[in-house]
Coordinates of N, CA and C in Angstrom, one line a residue:
X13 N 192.3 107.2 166.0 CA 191.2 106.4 165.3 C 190.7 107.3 164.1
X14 N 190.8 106.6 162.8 CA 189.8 107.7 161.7 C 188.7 107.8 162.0
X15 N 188.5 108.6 161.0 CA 186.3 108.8 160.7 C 186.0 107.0 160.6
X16 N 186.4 106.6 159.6 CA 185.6 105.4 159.2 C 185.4 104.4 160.6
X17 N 186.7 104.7 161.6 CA 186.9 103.8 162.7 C 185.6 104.1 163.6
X18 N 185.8 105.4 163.2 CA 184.4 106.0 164.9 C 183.1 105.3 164.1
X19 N 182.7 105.7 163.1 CA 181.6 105.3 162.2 C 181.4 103.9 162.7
X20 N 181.8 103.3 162.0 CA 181.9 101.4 162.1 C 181.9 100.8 163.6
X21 N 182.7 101.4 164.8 CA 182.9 100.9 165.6 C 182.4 101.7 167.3
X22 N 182.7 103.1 167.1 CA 182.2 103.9 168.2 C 180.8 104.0 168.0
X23 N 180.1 104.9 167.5 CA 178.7 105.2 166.9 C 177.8 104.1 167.3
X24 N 178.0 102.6 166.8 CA 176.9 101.7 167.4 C 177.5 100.8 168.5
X25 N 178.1 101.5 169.1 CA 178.3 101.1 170.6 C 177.2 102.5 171.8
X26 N 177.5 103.4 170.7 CA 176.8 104.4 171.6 C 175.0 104.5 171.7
X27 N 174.8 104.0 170.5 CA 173.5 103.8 169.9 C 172.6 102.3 170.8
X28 N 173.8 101.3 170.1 CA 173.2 100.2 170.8 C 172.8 99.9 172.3
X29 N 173.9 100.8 173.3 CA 173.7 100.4 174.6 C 172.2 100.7 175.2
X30 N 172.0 100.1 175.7 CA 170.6 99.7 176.3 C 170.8 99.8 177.9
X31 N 169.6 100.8 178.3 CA 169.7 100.3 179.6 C 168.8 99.5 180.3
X32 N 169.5 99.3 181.4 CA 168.2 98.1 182.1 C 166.7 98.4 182.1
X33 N 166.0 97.3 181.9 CA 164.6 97.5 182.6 C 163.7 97.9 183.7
X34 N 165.0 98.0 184.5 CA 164.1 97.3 186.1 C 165.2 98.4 187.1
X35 N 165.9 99.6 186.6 CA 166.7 99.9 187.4 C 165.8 100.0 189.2
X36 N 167.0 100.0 190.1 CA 166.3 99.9 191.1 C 166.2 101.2 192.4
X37 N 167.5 102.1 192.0 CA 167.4 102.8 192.9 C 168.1 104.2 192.0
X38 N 168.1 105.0 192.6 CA 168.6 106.0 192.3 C 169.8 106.3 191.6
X39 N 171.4 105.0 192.7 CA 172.1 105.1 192.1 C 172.3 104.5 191.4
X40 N 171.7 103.7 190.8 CA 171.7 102.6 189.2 C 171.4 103.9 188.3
X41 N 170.4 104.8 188.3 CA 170.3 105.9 187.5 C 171.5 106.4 186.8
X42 N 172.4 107.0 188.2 CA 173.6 107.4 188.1 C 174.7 106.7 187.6
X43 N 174.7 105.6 187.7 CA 175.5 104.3 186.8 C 175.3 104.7 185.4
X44 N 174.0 104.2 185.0 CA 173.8 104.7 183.6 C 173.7 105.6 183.1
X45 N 173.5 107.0 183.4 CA 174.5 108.0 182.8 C 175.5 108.1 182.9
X46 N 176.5 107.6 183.6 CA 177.6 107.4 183.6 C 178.2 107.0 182.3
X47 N 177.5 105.5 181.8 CA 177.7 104.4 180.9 C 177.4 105.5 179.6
X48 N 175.9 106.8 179.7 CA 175.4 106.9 178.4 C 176.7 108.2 178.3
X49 N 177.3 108.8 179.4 CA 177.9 110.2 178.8 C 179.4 109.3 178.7
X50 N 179.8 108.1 178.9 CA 180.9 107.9 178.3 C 181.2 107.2 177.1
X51 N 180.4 106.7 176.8 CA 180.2 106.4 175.3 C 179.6 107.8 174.3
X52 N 179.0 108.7 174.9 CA 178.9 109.9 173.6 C 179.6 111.3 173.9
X53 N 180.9 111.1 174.2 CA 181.5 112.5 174.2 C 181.4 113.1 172.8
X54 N 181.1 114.3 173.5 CA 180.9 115.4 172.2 C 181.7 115.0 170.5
X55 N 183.1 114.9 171.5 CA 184.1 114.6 170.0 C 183.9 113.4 169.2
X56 N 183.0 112.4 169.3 CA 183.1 111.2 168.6 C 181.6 111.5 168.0
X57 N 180.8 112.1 168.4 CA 179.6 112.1 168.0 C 179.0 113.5 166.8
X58 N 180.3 114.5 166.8 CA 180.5 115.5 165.9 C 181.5 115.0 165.1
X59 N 182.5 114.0 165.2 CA 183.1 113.2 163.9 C 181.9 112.4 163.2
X60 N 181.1 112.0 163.4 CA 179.6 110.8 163.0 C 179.7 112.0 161.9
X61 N 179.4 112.9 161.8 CA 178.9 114.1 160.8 C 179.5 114.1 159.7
X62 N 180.7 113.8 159.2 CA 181.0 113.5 158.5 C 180.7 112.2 157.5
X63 N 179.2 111.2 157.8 CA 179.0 110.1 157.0 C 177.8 111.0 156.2
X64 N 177.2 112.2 156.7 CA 176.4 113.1 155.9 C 177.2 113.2 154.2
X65 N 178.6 113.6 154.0 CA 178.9 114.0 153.0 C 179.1 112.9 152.2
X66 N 179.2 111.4 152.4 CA 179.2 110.5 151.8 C 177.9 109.7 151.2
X67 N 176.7 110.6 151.7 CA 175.2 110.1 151.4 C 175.3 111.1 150.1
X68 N 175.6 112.3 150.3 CA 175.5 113.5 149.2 C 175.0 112.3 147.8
X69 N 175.7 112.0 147.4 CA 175.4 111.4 145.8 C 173.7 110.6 145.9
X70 N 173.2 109.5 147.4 CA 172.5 109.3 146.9 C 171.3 110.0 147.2
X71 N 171.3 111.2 146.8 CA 170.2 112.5 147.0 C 169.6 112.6 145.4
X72 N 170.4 112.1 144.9 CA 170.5 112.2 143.4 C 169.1 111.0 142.9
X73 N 169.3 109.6 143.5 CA 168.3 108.9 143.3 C 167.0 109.5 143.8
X74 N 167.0 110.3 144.0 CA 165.1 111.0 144.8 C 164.8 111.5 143.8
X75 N 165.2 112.1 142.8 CA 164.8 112.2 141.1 C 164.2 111.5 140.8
X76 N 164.2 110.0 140.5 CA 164.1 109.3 139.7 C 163.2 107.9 140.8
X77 N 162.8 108.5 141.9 CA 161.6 107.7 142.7 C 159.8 108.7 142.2
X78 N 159.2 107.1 142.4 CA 157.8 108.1 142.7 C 157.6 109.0 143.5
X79 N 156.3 110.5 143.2 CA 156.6 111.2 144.0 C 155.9 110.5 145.5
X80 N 155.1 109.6 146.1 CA 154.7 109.2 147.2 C 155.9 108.8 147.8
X81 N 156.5 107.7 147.7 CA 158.0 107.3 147.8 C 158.6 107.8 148.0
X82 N 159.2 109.2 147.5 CA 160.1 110.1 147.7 C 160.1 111.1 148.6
X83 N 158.9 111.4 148.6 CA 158.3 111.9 149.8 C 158.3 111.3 151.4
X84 N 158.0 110.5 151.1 CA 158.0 109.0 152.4 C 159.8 109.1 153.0
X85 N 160.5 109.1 151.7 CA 161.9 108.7 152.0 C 162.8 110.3 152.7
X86 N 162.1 111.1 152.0 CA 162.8 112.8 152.5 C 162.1 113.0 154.1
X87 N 161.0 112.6 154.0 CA 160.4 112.5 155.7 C 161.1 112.0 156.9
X88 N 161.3 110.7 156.6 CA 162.4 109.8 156.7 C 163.5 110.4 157.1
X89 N 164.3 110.6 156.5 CA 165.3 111.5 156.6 C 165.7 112.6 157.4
X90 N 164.7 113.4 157.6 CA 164.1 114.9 158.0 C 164.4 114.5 159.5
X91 N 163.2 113.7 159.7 CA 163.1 112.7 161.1 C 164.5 111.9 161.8
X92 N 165.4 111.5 161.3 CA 166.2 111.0 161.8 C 167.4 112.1 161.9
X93 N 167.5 113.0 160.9 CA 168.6 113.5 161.4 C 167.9 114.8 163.0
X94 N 166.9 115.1 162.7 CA 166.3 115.8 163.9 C 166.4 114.7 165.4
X95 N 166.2 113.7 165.1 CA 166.4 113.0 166.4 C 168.1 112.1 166.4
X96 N 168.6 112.0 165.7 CA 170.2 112.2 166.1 C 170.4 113.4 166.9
X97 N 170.0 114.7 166.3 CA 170.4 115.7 166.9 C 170.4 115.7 168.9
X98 N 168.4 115.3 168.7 CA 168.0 115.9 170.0 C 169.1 114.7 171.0
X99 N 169.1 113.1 170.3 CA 169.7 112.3 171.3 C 171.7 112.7 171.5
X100 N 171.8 113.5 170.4 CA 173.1 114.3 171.1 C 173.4 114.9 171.8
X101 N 172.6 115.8 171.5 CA 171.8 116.9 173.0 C 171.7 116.4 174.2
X102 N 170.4 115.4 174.4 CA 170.5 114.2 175.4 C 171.5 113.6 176.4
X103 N 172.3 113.5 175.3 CA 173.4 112.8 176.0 C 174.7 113.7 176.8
X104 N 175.1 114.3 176.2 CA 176.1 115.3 176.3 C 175.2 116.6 177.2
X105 N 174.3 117.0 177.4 CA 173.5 117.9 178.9 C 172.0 117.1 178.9
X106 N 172.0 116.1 179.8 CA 170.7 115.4 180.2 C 169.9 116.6 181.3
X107 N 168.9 116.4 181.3 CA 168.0 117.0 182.2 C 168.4 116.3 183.9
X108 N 168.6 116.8 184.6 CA 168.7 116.2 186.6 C 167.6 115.6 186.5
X109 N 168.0 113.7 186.3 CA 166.6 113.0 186.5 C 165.9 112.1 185.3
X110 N 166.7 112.5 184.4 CA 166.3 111.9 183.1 C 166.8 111.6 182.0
X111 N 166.8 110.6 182.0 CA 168.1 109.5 180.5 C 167.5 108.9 179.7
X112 N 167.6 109.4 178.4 CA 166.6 109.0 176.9 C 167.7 108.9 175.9
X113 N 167.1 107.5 175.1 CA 168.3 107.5 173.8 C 167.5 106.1 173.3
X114 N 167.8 105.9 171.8 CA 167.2 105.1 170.7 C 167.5 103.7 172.1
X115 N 166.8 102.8 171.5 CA 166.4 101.0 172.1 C 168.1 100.5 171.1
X116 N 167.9 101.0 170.2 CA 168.7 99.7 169.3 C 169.6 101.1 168.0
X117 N 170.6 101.1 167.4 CA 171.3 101.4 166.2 C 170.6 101.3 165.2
X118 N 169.5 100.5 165.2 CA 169.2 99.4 163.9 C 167.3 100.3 163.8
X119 N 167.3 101.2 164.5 CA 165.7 101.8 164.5 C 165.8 102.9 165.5
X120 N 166.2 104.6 164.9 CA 165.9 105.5 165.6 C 164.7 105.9 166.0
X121 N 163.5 105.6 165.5 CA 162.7 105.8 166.0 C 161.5 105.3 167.0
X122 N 162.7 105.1 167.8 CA 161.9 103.4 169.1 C 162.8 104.0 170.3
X123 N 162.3 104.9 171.2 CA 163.6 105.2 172.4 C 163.2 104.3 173.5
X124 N 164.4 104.7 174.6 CA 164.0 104.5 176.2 C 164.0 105.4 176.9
X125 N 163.3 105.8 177.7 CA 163.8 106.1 178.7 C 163.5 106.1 180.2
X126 N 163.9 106.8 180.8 CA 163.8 106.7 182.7 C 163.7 107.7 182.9
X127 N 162.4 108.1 184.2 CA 162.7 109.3 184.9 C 162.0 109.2 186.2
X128 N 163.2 110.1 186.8 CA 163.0 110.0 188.3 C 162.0 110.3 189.1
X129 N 161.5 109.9 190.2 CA 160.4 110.4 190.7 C 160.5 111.7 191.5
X130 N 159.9 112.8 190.8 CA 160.0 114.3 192.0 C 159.9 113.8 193.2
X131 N 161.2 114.5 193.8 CA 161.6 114.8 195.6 C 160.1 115.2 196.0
X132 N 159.7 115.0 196.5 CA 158.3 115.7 197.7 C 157.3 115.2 197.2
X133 N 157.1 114.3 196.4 CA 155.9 113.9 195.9 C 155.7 112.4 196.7
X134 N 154.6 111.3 196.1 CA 154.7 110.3 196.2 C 155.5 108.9 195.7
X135 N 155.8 109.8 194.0 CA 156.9 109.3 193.4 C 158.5 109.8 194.0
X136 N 158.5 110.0 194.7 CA 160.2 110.3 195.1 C 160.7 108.9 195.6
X137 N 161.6 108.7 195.2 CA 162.4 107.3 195.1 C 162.5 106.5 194.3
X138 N 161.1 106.8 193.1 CA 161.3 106.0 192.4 C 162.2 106.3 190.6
X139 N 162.1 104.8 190.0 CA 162.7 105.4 188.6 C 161.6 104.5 187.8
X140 N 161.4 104.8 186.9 CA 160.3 104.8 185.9 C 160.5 104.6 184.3
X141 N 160.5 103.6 184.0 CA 161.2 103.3 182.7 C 159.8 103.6 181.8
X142 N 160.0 104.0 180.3 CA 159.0 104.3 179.4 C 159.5 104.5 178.2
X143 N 158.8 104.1 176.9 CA 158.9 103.5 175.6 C 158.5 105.0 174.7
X144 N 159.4 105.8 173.7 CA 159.0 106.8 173.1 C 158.6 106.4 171.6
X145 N 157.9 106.5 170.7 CA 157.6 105.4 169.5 C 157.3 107.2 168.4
X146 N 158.5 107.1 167.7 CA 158.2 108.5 166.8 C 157.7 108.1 165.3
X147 N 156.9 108.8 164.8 CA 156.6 108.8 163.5 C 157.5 109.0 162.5
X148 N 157.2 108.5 161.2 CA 158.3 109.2 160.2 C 158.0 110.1 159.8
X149 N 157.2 111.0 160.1 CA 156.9 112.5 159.9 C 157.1 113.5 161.2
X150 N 157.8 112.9 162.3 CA 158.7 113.4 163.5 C 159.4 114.5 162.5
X151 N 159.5 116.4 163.1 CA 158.6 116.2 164.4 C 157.4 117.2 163.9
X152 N 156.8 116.9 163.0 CA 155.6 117.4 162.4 C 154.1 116.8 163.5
X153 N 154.5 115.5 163.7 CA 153.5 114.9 164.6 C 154.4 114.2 165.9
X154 N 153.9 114.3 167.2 CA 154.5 114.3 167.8 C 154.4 112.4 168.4
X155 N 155.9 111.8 168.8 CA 155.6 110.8 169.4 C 154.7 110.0 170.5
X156 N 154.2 108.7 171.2 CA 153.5 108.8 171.5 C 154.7 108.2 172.7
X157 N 154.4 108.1 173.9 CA 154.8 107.6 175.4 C 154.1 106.4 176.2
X158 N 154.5 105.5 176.7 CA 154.0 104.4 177.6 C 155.0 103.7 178.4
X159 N 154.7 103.9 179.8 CA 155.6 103.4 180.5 C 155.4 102.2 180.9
X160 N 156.6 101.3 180.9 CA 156.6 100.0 181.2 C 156.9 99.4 182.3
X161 N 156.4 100.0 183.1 CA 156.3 99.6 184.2 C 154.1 100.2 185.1
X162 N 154.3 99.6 186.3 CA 153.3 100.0 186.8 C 153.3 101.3 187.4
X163 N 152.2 102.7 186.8 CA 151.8 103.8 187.5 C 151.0 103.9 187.8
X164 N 150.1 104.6 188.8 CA 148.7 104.7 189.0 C 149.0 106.5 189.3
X165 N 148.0 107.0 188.1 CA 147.9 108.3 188.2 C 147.0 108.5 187.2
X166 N 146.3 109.7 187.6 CA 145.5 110.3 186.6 C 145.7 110.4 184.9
X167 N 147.2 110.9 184.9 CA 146.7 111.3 183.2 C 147.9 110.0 183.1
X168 N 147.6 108.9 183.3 CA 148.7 107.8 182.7 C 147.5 106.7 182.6
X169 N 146.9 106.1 181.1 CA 145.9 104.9 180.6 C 146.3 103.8 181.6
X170 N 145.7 103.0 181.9 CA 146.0 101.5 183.0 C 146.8 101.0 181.7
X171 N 147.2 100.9 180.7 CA 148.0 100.4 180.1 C 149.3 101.0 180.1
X172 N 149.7 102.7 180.9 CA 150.8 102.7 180.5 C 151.2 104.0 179.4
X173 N 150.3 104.2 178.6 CA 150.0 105.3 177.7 C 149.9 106.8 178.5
X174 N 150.6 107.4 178.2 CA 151.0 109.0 178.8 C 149.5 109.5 178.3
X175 N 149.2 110.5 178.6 CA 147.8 112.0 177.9 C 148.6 112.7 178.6
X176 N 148.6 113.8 177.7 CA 149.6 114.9 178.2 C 149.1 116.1 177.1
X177 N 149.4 116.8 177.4 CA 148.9 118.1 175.7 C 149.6 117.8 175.2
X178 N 151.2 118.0 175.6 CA 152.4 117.9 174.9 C 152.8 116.9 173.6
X179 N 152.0 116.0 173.8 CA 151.8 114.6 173.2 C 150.6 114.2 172.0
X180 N 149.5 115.7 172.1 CA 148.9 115.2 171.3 C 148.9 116.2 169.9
X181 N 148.2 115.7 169.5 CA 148.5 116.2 167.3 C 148.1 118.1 167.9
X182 N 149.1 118.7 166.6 CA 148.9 120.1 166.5 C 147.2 120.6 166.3
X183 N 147.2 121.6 166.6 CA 145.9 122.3 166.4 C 144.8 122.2 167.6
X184 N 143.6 122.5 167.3 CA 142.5 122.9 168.5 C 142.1 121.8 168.8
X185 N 141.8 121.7 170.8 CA 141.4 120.6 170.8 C 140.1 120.0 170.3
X186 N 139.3 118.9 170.2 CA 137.6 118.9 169.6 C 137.0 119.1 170.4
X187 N 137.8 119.1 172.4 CA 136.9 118.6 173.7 C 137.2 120.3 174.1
X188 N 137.8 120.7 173.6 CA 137.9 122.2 174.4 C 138.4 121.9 176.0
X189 N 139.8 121.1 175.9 CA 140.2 120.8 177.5 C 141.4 121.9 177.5
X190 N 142.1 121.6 176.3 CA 143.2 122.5 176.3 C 143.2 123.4 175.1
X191 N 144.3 124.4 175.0 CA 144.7 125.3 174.2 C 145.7 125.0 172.9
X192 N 145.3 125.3 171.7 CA 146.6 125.0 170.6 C 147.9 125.0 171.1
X193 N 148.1 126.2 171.9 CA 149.3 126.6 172.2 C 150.0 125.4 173.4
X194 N 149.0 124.8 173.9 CA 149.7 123.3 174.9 C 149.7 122.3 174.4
X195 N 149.6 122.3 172.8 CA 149.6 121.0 172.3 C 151.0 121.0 171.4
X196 N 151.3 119.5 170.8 CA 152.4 119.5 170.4 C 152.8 120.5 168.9
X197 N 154.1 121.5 168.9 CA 154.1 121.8 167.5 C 155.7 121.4 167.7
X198 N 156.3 121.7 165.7 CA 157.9 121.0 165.8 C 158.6 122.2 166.5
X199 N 159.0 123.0 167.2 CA 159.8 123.3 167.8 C 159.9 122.9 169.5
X200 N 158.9 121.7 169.7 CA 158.7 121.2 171.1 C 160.0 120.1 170.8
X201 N 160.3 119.3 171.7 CA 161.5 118.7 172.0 C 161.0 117.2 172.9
X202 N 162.0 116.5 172.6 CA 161.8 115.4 173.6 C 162.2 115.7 174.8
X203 N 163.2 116.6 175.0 CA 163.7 116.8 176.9 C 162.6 118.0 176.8
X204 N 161.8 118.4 176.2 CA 160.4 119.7 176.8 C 159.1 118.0 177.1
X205 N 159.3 117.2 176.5 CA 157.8 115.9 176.5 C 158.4 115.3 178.1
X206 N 159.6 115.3 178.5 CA 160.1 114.5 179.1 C 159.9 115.1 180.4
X207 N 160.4 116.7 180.5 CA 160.7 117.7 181.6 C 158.9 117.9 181.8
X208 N 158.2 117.6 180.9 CA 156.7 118.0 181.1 C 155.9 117.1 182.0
X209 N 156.2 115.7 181.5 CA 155.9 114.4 181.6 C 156.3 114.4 183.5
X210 N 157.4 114.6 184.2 CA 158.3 114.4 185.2 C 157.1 115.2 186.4
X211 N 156.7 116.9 185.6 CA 156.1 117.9 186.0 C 154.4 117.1 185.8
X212 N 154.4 116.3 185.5 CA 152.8 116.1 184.9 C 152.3 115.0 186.7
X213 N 153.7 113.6 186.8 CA 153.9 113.4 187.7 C 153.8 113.7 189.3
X214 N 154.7 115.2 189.6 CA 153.9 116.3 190.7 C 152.6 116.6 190.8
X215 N 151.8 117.0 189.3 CA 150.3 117.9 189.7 C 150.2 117.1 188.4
X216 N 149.1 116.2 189.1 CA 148.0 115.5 187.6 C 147.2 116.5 187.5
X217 N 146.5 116.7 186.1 CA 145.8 117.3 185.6 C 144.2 116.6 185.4
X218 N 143.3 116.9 186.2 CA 141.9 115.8 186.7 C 141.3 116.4 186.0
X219 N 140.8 117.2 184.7 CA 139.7 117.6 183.6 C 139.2 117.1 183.0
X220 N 140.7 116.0 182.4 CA 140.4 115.0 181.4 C 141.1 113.8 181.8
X221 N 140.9 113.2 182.5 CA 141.9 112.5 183.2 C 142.4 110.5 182.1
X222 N 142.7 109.9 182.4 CA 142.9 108.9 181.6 C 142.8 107.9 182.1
X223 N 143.1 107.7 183.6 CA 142.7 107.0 184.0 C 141.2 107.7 185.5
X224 N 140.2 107.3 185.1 CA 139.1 108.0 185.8 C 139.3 107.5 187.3
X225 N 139.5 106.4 187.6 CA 139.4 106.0 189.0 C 141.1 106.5 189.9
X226 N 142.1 106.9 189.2 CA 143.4 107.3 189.6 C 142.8 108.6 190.2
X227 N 141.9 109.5 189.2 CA 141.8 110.6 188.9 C 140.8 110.9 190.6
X228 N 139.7 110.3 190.5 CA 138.9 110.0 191.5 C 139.3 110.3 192.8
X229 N 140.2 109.0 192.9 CA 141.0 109.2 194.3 C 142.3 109.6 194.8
X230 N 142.8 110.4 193.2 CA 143.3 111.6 193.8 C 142.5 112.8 194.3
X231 N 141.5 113.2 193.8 CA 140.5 114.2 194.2 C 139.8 114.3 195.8
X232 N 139.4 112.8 195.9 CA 138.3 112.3 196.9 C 139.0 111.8 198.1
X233 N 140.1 111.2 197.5 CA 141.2 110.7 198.8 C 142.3 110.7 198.7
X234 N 143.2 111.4 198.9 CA 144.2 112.3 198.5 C 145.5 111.1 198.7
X235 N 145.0 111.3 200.3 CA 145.9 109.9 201.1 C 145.9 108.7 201.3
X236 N 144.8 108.1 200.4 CA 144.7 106.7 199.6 C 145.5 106.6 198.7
X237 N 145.8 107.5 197.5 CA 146.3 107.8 196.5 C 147.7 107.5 196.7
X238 N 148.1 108.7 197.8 CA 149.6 108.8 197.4 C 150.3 107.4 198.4
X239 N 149.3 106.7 199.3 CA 149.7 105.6 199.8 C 149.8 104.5 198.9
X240 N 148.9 104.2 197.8 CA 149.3 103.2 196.4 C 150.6 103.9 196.1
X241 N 150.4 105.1 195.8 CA 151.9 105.2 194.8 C 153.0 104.9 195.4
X242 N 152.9 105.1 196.9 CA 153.8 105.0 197.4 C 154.4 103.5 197.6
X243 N 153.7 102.7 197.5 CA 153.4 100.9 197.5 C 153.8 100.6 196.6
X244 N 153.2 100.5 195.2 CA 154.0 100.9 193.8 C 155.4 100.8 193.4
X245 N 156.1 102.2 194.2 CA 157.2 102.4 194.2 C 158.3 101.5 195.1
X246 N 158.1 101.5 195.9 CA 158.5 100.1 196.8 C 158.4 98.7 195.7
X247 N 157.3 98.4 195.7 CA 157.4 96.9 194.7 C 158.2 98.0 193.5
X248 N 158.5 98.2 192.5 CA 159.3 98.6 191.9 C 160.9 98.6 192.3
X249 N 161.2 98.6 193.2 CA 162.4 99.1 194.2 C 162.7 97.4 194.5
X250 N 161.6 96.8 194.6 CA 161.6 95.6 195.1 C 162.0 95.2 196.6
X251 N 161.6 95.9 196.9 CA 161.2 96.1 198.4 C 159.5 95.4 199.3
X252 N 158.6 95.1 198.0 CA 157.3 94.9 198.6 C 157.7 93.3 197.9

């Protein structure tokens, strides 16, 4: 197959595939990496590299844009090839437990992904689908997370919205909960937001919590708590 073949025909097969909404058990997990590491073997996705040298010429038109515009457009840029990278990475060594990659070809900066619920917790068994939404100034400012499905936990909003340090803007916090150094800067990663996020799920963090009444009866009633999640996870499974 040529370059132009993989370009045109492999690449948004690898891009576009989507996984389910609703996986149900574990080994549906396993199915779909299956699906995501055989569509992106290393060698088709380091041939892609080659459509970089065919853009070369129009670098040339960034001259002759406004500088807001042009600026907008090199951001742009900056941002997609850093998240091609990471979803290479992604694909070709996933984290045990966790599968992330763009929604669609047509908008890198819109992902999915799933992650499994830690063995010994309340979430063990389950899988957990969640929406990553990056900026065009990725990875200067960091993406934001919502899972679409039902969680009840402390640092996850009743809508679904992650709070995590990992996730929020560089610099000091204004609440003095956390440290600069726990907050997002660009050498953090989506499998460090994701590997955090998995760890966030084992030990909520009740300081600042997000959701106050998850937070509550994690503290107050430990075994109330992990009996919802556990319920949760079942209706998810589709078992309740």
């Amino acid at each position: 197959m040529g370059r132009s073949q993989v370009a045109t025909s492999v690449f948004p097969a690898i891009v576009a595939y989507k996984p389910p909404h609703s996986l149900t058990s574990t080994f549906s997990l396993a199915c779909f990496h299956y699906q995501l590491r055989k569509w992106s073997r290393p060698e088709v996705l380091t041939d892609f590299a080659f459509i970089h040298q065919t853009l070369k010429p129009l670098k040339l038109l960034l001259h002759h844009l406004p500088s807001p515009l042009r600026k907008s457009l090199v951001m742009t840029s900056v941002a997609s090839k850093r998240l091609f990278s990471e979803y290479k990475h992604l694909s070709t060594d996933p984290p045990e437990g966790i599968t992330a990659g763009p929604v669609s070809e047509d908008d890198m900066f819109v992902w999915e992904a799933l992650i499994e619920g830690p063995e010994g917790t309340p979430f063990e068994g389950g899988v957990f689908p969640a929406e990553l939404k990056f900026p065009r100034d990725y990875p200067l400012m960091p993406p934001t997370m919502k899972f679409t499905c039902d969680l009840w936990h402390p640092n996850v909003y009743p809508n679904g919205t992650v709070c995590i340090s990992i996730l929020h803007a560089p610099g000091d916090d204004p609440n003095h909960y956390e440290l600069a150094s726990e907050r997002w800067s660009p050498i953090q990663s989506i499998e460090k937001i994701l590997i955090s996020v998995m760890s966030m799920l084992a030990e909520p963090n009740d300081e600042s919590p997000a959701n106050v009444d998850a937070a509550r009866m994690w503290r107050e009633r430990r075994a109330d708590y992990e009996k919802r999640v556990r319920t949760e996870v079942r209706r998810g499974l589709g078992l309740e």
